[in-house]
PDB file of C-alpha atoms and ligand atoms in Angstrom:
ATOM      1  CA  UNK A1223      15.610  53.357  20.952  1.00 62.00           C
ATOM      2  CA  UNK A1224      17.106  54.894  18.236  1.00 76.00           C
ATOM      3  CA  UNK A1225      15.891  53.597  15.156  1.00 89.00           C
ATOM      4  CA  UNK A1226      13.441  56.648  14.101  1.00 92.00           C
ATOM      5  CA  UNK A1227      11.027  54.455  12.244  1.00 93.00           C
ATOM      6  CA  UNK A1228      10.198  52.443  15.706  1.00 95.00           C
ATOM      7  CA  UNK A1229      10.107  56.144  17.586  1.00 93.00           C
ATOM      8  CA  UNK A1230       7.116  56.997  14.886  1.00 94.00           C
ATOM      9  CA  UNK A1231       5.643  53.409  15.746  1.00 95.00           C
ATOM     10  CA  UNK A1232       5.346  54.298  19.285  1.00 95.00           C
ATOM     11  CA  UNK A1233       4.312  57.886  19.384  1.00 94.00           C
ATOM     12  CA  UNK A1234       1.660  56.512  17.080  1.00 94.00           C
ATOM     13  CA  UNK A1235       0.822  54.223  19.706  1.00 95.00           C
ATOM     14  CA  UNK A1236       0.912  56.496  22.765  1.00 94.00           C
ATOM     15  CA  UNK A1237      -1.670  58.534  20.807  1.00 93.00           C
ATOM     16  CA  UNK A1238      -3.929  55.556  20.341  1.00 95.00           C
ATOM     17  CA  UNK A1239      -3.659  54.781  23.926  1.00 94.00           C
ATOM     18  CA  UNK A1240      -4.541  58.533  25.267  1.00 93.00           C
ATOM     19  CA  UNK A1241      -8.231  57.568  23.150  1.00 94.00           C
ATOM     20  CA  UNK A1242      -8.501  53.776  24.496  1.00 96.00           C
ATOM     21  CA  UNK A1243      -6.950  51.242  26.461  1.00 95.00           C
ATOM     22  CA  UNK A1244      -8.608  48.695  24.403  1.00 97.00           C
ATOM     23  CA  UNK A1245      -6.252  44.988  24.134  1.00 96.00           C
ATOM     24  CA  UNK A1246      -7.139  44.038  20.966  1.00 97.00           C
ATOM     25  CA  UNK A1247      -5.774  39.587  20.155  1.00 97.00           C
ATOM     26  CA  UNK A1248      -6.659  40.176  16.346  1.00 98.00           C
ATOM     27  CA  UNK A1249      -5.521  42.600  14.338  1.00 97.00           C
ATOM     28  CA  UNK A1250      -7.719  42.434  11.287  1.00 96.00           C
ATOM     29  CA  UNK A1251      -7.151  44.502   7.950  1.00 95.00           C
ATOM     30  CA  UNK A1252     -10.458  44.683   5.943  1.00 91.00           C
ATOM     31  CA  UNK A1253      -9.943  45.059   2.008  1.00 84.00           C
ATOM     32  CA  UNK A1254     -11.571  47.145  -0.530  1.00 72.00           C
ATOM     33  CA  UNK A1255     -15.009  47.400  -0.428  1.00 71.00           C
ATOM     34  CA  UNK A1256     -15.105  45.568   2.678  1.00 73.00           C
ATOM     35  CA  UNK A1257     -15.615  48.942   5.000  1.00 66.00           C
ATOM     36  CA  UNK A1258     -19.166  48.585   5.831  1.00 72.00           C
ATOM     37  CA  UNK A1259     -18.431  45.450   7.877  1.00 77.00           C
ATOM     38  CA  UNK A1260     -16.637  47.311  10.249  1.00 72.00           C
ATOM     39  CA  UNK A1261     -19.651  48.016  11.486  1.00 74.00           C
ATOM     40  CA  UNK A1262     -20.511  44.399  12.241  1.00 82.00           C
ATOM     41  CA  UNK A1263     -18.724  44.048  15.190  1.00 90.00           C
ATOM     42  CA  UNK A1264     -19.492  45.174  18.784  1.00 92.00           C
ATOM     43  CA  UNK A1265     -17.803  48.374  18.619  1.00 93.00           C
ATOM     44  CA  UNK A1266     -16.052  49.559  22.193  1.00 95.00           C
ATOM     45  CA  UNK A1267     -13.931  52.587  20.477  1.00 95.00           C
ATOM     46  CA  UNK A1268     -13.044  54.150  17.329  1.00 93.00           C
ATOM     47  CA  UNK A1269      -9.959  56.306  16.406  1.00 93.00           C
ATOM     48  CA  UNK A1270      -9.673  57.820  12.829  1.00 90.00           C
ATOM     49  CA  UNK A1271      -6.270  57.970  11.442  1.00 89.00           C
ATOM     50  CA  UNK A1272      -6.029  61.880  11.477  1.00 86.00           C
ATOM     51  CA  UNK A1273      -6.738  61.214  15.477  1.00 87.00           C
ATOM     52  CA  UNK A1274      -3.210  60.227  15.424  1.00 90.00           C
ATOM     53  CA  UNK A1275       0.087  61.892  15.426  1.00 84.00           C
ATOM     54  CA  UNK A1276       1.770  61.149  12.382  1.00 84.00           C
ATOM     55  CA  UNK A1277      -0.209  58.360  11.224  1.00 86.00           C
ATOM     56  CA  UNK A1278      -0.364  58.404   7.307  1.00 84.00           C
ATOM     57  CA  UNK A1279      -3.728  59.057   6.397  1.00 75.00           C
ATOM     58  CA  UNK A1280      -5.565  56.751   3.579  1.00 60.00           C
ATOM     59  CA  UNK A1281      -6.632  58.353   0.592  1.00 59.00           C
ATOM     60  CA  UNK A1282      -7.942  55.583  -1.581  1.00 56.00           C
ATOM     61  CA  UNK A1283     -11.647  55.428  -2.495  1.00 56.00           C
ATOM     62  CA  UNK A1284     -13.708  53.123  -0.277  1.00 50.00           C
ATOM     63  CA  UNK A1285     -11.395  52.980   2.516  1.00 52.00           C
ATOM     64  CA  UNK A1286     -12.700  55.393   5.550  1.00 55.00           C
ATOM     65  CA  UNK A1287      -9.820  55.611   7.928  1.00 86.00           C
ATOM     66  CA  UNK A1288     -10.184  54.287  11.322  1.00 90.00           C
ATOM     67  CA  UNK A1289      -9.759  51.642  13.522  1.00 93.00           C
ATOM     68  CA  UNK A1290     -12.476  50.196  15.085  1.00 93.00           C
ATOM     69  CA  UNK A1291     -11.427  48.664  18.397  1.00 96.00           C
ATOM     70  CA  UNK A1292     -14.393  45.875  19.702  1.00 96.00           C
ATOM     71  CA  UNK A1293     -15.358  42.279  19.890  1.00 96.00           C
ATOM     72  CA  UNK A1294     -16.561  39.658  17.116  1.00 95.00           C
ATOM     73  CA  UNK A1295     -18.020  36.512  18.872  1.00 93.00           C
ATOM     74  CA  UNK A1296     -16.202  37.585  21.689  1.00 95.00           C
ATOM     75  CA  UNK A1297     -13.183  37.705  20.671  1.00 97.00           C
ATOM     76  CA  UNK A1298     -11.249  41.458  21.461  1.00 97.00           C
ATOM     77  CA  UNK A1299      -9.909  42.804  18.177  1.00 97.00           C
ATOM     78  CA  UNK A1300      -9.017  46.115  16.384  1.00 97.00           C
ATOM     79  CA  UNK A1301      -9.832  46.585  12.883  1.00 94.00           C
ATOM     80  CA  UNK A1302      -8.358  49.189  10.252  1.00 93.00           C
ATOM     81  CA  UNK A1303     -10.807  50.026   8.060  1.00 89.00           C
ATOM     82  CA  UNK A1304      -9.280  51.629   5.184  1.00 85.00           C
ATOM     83  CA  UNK A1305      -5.462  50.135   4.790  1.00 88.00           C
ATOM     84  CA  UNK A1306      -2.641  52.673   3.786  1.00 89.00           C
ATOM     85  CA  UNK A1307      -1.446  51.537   0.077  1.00 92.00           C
ATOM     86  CA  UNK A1308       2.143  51.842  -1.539  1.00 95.00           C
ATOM     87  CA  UNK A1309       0.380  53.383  -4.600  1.00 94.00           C
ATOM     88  CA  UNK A1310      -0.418  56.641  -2.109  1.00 90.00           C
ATOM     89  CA  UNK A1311       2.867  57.586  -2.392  1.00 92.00           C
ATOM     90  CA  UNK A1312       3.872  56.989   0.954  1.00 93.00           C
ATOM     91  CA  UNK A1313       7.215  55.201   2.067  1.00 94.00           C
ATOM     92  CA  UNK A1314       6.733  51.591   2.339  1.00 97.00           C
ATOM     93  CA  UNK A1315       8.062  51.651   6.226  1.00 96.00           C
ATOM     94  CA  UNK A1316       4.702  54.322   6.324  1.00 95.00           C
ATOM     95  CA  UNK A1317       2.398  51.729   4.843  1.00 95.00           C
ATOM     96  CA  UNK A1318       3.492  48.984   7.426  1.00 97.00           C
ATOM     97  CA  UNK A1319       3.037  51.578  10.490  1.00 96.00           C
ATOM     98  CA  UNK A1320      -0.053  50.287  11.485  1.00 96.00           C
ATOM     99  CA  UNK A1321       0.673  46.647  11.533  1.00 98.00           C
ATOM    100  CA  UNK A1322       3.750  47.472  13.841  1.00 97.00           C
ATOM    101  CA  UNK A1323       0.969  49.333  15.589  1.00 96.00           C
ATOM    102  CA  UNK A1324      -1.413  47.045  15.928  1.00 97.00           C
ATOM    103  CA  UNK A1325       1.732  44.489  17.665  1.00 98.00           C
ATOM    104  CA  UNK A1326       2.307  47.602  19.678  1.00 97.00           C
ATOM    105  CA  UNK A1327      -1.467  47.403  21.148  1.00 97.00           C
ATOM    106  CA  UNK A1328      -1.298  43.749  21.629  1.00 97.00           C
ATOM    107  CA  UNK A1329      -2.544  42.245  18.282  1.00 98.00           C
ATOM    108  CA  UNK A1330      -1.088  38.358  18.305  1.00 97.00           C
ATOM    109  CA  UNK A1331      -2.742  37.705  15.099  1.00 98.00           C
ATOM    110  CA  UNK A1332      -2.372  39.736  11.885  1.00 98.00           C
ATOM    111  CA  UNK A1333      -5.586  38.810  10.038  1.00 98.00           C
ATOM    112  CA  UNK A1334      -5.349  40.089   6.017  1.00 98.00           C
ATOM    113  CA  UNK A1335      -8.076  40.574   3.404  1.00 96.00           C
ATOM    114  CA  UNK A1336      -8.549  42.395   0.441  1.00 95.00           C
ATOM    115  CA  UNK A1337      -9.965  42.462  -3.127  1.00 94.00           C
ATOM    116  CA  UNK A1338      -7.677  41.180  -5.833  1.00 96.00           C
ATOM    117  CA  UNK A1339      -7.398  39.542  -9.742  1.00 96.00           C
ATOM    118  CA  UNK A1340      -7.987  36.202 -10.216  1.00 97.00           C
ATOM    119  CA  UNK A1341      -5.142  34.062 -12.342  1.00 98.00           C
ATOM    120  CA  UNK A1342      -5.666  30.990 -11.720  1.00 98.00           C
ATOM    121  CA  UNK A1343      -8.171  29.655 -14.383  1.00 96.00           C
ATOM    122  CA  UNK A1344     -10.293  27.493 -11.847  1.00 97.00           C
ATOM    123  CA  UNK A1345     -11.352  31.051 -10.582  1.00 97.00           C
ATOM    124  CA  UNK A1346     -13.892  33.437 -10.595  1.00 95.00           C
ATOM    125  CA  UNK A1347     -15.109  36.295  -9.233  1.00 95.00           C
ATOM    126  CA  UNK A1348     -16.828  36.134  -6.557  1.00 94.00           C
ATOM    127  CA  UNK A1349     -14.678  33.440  -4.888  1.00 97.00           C
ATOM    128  CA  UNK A1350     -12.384  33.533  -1.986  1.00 97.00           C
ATOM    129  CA  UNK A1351      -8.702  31.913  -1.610  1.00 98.00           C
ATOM    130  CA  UNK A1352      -7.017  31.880   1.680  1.00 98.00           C
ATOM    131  CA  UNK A1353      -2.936  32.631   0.903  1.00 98.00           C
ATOM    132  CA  UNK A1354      -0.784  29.967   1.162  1.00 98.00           C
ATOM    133  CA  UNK A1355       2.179  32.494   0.194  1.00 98.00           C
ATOM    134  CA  UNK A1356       2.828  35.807  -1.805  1.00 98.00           C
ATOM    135  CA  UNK A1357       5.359  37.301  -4.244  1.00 98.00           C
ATOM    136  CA  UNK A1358       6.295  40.329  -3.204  1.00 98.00           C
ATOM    137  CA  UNK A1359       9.230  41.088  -5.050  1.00 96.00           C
ATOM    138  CA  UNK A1360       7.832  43.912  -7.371  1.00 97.00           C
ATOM    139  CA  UNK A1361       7.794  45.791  -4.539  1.00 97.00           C
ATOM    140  CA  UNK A1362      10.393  47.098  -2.286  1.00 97.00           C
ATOM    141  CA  UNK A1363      10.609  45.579   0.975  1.00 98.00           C
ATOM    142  CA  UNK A1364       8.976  47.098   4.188  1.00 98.00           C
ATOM    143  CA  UNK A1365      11.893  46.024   6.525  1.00 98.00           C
ATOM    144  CA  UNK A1366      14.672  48.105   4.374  1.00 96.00           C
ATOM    145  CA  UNK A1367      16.690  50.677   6.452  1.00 95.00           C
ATOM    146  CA  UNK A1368      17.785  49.929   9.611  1.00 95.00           C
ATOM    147  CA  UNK A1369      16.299  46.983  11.637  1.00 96.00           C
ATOM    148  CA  UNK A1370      13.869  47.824  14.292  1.00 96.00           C
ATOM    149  CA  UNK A1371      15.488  45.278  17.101  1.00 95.00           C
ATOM    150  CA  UNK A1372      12.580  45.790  18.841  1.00 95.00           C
ATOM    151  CA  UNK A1373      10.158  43.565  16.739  1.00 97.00           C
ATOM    152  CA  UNK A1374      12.427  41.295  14.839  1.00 97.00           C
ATOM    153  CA  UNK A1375      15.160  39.622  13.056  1.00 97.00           C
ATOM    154  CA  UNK A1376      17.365  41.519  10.892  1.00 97.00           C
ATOM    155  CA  UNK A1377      17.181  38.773   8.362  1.00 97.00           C
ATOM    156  CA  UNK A1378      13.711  37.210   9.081  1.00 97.00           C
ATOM    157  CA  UNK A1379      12.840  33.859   7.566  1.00 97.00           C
ATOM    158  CA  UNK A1380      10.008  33.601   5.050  1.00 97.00           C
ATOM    159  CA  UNK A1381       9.484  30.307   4.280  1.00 97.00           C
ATOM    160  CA  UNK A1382       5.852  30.135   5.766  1.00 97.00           C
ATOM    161  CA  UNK A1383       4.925  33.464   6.444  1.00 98.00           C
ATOM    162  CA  UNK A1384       1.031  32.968   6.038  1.00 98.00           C
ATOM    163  CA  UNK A1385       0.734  30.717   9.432  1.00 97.00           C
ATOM    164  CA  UNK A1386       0.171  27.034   9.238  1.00 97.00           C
ATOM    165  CA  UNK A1387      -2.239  26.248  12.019  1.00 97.00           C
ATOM    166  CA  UNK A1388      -4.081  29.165  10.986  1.00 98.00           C
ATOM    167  CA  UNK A1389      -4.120  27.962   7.659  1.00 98.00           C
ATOM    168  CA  UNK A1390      -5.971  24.653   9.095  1.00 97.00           C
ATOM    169  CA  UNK A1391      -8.239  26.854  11.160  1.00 98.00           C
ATOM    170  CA  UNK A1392      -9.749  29.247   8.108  1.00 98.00           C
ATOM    171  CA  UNK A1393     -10.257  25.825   6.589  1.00 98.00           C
ATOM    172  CA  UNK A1394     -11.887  24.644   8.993  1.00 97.00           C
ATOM    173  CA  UNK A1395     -13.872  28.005   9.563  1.00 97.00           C
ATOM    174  CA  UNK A1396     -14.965  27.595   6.073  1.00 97.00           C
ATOM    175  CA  UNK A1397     -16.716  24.284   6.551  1.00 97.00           C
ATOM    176  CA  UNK A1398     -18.161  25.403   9.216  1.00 95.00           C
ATOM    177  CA  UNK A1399     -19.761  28.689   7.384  1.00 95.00           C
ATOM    178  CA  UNK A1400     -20.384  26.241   4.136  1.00 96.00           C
ATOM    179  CA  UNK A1401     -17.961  29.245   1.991  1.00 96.00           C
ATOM    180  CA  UNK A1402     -15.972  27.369  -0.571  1.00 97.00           C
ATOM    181  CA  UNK A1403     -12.578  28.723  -0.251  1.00 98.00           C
ATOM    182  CA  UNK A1404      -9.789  28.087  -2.757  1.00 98.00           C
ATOM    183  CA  UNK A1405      -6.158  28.475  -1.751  1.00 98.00           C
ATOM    184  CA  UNK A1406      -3.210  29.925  -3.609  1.00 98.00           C
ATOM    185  CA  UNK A1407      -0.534  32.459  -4.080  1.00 98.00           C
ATOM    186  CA  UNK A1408      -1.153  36.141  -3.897  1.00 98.00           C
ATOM    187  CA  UNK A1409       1.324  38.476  -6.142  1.00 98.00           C
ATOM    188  CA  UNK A1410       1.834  42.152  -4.823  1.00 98.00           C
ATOM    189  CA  UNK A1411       2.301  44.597  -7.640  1.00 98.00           C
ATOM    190  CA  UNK A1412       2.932  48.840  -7.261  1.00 97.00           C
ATOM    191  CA  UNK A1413       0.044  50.194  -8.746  1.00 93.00           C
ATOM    192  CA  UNK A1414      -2.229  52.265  -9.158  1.00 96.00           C
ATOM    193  CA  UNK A1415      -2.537  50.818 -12.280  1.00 96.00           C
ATOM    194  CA  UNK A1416      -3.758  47.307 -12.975  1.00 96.00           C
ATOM    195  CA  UNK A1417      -1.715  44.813 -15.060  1.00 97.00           C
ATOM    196  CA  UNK A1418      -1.420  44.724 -18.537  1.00 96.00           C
ATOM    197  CA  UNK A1419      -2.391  40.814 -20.024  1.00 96.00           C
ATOM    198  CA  UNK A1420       1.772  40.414 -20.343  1.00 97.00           C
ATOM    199  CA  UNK A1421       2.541  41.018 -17.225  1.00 98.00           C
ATOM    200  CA  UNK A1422      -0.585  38.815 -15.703  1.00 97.00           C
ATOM    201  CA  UNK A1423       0.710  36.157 -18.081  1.00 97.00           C
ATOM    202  CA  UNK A1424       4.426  36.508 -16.325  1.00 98.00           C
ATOM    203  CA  UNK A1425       2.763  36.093 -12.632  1.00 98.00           C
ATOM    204  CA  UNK A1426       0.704  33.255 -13.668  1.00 98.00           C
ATOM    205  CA  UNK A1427       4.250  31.578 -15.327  1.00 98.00           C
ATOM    206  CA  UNK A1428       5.804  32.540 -11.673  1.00 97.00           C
ATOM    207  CA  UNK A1429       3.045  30.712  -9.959  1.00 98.00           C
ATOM    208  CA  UNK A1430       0.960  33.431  -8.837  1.00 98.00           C
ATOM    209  CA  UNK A1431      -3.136  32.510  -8.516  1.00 98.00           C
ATOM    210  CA  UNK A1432      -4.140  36.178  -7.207  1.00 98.00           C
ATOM    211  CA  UNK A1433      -3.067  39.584  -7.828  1.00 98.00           C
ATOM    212  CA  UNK A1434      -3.502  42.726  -5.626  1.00 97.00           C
ATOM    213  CA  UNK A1435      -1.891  46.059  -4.639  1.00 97.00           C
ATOM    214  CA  UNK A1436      -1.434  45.086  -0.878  1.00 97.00           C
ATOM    215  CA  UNK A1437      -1.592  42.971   1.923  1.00 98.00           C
ATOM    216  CA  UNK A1438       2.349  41.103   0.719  1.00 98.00           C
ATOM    217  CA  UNK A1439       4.025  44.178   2.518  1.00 98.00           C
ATOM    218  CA  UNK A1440       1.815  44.036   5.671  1.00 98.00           C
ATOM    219  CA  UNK A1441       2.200  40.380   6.102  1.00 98.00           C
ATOM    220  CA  UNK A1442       5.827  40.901   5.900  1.00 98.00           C
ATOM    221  CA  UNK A1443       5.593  43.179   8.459  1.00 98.00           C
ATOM    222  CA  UNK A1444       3.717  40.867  10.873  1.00 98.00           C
ATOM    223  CA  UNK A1445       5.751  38.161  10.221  1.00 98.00           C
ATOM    224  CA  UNK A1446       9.274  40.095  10.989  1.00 98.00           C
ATOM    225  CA  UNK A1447       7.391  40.909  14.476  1.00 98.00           C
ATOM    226  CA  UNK A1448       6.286  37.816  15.575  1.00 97.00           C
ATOM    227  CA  UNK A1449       2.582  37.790  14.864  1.00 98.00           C
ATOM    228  CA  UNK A1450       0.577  35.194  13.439  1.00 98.00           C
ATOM    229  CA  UNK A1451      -0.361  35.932   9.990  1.00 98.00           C
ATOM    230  CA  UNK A1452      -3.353  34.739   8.285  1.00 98.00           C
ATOM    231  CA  UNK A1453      -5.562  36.063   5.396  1.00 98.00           C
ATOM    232  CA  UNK A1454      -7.648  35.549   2.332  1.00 98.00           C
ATOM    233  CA  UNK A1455      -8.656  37.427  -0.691  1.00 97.00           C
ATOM    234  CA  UNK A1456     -11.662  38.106  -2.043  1.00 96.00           C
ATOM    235  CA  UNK A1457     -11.622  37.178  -6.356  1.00 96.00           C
ATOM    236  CA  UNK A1458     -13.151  40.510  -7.015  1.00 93.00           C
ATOM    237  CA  UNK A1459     -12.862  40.566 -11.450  1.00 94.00           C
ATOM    238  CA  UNK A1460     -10.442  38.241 -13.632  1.00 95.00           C
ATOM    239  CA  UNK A1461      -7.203  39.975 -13.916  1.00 96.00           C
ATOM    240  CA  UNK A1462      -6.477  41.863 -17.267  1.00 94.00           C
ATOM    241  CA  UNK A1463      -6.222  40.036 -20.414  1.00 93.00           C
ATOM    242  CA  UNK A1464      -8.212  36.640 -18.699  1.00 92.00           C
ATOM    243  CA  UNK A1465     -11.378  39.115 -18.430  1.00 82.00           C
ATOM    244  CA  UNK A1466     -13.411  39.508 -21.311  1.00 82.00           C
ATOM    245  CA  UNK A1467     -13.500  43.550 -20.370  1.00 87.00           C
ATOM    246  CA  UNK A1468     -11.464  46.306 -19.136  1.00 87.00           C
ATOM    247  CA  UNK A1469     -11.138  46.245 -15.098  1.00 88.00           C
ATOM    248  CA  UNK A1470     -12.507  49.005 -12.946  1.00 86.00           C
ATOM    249  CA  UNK A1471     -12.730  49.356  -9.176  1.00 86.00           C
ATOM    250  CA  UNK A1472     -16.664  50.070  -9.639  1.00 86.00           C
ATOM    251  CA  UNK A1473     -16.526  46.029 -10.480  1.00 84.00           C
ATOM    252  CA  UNK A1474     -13.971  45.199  -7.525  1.00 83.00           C
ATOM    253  CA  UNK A1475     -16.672  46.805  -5.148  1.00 84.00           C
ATOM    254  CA  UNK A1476     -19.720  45.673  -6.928  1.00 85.00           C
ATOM    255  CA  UNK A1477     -18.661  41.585  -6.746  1.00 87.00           C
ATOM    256  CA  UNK A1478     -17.479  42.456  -2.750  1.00 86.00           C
ATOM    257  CA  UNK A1479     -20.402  43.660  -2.098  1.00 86.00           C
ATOM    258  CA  UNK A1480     -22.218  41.003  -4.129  1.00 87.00           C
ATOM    259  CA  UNK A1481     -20.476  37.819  -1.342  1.00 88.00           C
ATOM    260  CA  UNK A1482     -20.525  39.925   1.663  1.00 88.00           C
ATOM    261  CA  UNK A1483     -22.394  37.320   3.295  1.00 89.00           C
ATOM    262  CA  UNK A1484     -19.786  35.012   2.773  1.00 92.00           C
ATOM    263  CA  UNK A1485     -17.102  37.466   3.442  1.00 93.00           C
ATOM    264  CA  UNK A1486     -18.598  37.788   7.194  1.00 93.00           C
ATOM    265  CA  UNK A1487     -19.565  34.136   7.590  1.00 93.00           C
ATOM    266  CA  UNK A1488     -15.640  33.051   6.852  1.00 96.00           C
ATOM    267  CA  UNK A1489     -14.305  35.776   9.115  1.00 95.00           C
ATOM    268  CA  UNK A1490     -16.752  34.806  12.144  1.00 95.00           C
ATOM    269  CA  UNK A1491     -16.181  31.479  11.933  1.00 96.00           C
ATOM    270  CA  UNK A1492     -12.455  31.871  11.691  1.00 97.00           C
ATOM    271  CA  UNK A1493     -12.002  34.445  14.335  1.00 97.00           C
ATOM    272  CA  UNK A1494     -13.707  31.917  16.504  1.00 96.00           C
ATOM    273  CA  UNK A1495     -11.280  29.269  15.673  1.00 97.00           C
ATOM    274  CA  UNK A1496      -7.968  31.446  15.883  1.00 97.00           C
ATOM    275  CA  UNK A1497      -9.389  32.581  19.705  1.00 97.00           C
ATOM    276  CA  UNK A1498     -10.018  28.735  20.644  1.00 96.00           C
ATOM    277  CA  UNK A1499      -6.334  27.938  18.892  1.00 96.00           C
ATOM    278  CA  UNK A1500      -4.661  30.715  21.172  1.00 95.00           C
ATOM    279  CA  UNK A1501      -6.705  28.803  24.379  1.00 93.00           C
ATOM    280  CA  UNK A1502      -5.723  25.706  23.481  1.00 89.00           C
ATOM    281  CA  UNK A1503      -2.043  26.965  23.816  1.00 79.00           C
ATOM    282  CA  UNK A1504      -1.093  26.990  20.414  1.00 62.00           C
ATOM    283  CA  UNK A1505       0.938  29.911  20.997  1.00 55.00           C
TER     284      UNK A1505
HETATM  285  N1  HPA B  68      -5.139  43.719 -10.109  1.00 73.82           N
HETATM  286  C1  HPA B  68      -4.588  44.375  -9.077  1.00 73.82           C
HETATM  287  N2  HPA B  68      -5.253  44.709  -7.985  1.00 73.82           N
HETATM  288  C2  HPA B  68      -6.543  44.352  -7.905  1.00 73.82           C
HETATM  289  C3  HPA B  68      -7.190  43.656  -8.936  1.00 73.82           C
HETATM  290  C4  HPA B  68      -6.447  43.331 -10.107  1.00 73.82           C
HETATM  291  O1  HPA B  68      -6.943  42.719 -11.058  1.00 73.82           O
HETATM  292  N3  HPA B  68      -8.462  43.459  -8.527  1.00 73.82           N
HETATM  293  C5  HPA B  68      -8.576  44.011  -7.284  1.00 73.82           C
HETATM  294  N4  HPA B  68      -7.420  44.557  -6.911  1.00 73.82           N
END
């Protein structure tokens, strides 16, 4: 094992492992404003970031830094509470650590949230929309440098990176829960900074419904090592220029905050569904 981006992986992991032996089949990655849920779940063991050797600590506002290792209706998962973000200044092979991590502990899934701009004019805040697929080419990619052999493909394919039986199960979750959820294509930009209107205009003429700051570059990540990746985002303001005022990240967490209760119903449901999936033997 040479490749010193895996080595950091897996010291990471060895140091997660001296706290808990926990197994966890879901990795789940809750978005801004969506910390307090964490606490939701049957919690078994918790490790904060700075708990682990070389882990790259979050600094963003509302995101508190841990995994939470525990069941939801059963069903053995870790969470990160508090993702690492590109606009922190770390590396993008840092901001991907803890997905590879996650694999490293077991996760099959990769299960993605987060807050982000609505485009698409059908939506509005409040509303959810699973990913069907992302842009991610404003950023650079988290599988540059040398290939970790060890998870996956030099050249991995992308054309359905956001899993298709999963797809069917958070739509089927969401009946279940009565949450409306949309569906559409999630754009990853750099940030910090939100968009101006002319550059929300250009991702709405490339097809994009959603736009965020993560969540492209993790799903990458999943997909290059095998897991099953699934997610949704939470329409948390209109994106710049389609809202009436300027954005803030007081009105991200405010509308979050605001459909909680649907936030917790879709991933209940749905973390149900992916667990009877698995059983059935769909992978
Ligand atoms: N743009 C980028 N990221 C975001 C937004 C947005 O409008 N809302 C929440 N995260």
């Amino acid at each position: 094992m040479e490749n010193e981006v895996y080595k950091k992986v897996v010291r990471c992991a060895e140091s997660v492992k001296k706290i808990t032996d926990f197994k966890p089949l879901i990795g789940l990655v809750l978005g801004s404003g969506y910390g307090e849920y964490a606490d939701m779940f049957e919690k078994v063991a918790e490790v904060s970031y700075d708990e682990i050797e070389g882990f790259p600590v979050s600094t963003a506002p509302g995101h508190a830094g841990k995994f939470v290792f525990g069941y939801l209706e059963g069903v053995p998962l870790v969470i990160m509470n508090g993702r690492v973000h590109f606009y922190e200044g770390y590396d993008i092979t840092d901001v991907v650590l803890p997905i590879r991590l996650m694999k490293l502990l077991g996760a099959k899934v990769l299960y993605l949230t987060n807050a982000a701009g609505g485009i698409n004019s059908d939506f509005k805040p409040g509303d959810l929309m699973m990913i069907n697929d992302h842009i991610a080419t404003f950023i650079p990619s988290p599988l540059r440098g040398r290939n970790i052999d060890e998870l996956g493909l030099r050249f991995p394919d992308m054309s359905h990176v956001y899993n298709l039986d999963l797809q069917d199960v958070l739509r089927k979750a969401a009946k279940e829960a009565g949450v409306e959820l949309k569906e559409g294509i999630y754009a990853q930009t750099p940030g910090p900074q939100y968009e101006t209107p002319a550059e929300v205009q250009m991702l709405k003429a490339m097809g994009a419904d959603a736009v965020g700051m993560s969540t492209a570059c993790e799903a990458i990540a999943g997909n290059h090592a095998g897991m099953l990746v699934v997610g949704f985002s939470t329409v948390s303001n209109l994106a710049a220029g389609i809202s009436k005022h300027p954005l803030t990240a007081e009105e991200v967490f405010e509308t979050t905050k605001n459909v909680s209760g649907n936030i917790m119903s879709l991933i209940r449901e749905s973390v149900k569904g992916i667990d009877a999936y698995l059983k059935e033997g769909g992978r």
